[in-house]
């Protein structure tokens, strides 16, 4: 119910806390730009889009593109519909929305209610704690039970590589934030100071390591999903063949080996790889 940053203002100036938030935002922007320059991801994205336009079979208008953008927002962004595995999807949604709640309420409380003189609406610290809890539930569920190297390859959960920097720093940030808030409200001064230091160290690692972590992928993912929908709409399909109906006479005339080897009414071959639950993503 209490704003932990308002209580912290007794020892740390609100201006310092606000400056820290601004610095973290600048680190994310700078890290994302460096990531684009180093991996040439933006260059690849635009070159791939131009290549798709050359092989497009029809033009996609502005209204249709707006519709595709809304579909991308509703499916890939807001509901993570691209995940076929239900557990992975729920874990991702808990982590994503937990992080959004946690980050947004942190900024609001620090910039708007950084001192006890400005009473904090009760809903803000409640959402802050709920967001951190959601992040922990989704993140630890992923870390211990869903990760491909744990669930599919049988490797120990404590095995750490550079690719894990994002999820580990994200989880430790939320965990130490909750522990700091609890010990601070309980008046456990020594532990409160320790967890505050660990909270700051974890969040600095999270936002300062964008260049080396998977943080930047959250910005490219919606753009890539939108571009994929456009290539399907204009017929370029990223150079992939269309989904043919093998019983269609026109398709059989175009590919005469289909009726030759499979007959004029080919049987349904089943779900293929989707007949078994996916263990990797």
PDB file of C-alpha atoms in Angstrom, residues 57 232 235-244 254-255:
ATOM      1  CA  UNK A  57       2.170  -9.972 -56.908  1.00  0.00           C
ATOM      2  CA  UNK A 232       1.706 -12.662 -47.248  1.00  0.00           C
ATOM      3  CA  UNK A 235       2.028 -12.442 -52.465  1.00  0.00           C
ATOM      4  CA  UNK A 236       5.823 -12.222 -52.134  1.00  0.00           C
ATOM      5  CA  UNK A 237       5.719 -14.556 -49.080  1.00  0.00           C
ATOM      6  CA  UNK A 238       9.440 -13.973 -48.389  1.00  0.00           C
ATOM      7  CA  UNK A 239      10.241 -16.245 -51.333  1.00  0.00           C
ATOM      8  CA  UNK A 240       8.367 -19.208 -49.851  1.00  0.00           C
ATOM      9  CA  UNK A 241       5.879 -21.233 -51.947  1.00  0.00           C
ATOM     10  CA  UNK A 242       2.153 -20.657 -51.333  1.00  0.00           C
ATOM     11  CA  UNK A 243      -0.058 -23.118 -49.464  1.00  0.00           C
ATOM     12  CA  UNK A 244      -1.461 -25.224 -52.295  1.00  0.00           C
ATOM     13  CA  UNK A 254       0.851 -27.045 -62.696  1.00  0.00           C
ATOM     14  CA  UNK A 255       2.599 -29.863 -60.828  1.00  0.00           C
TER      15      UNK A 255
END
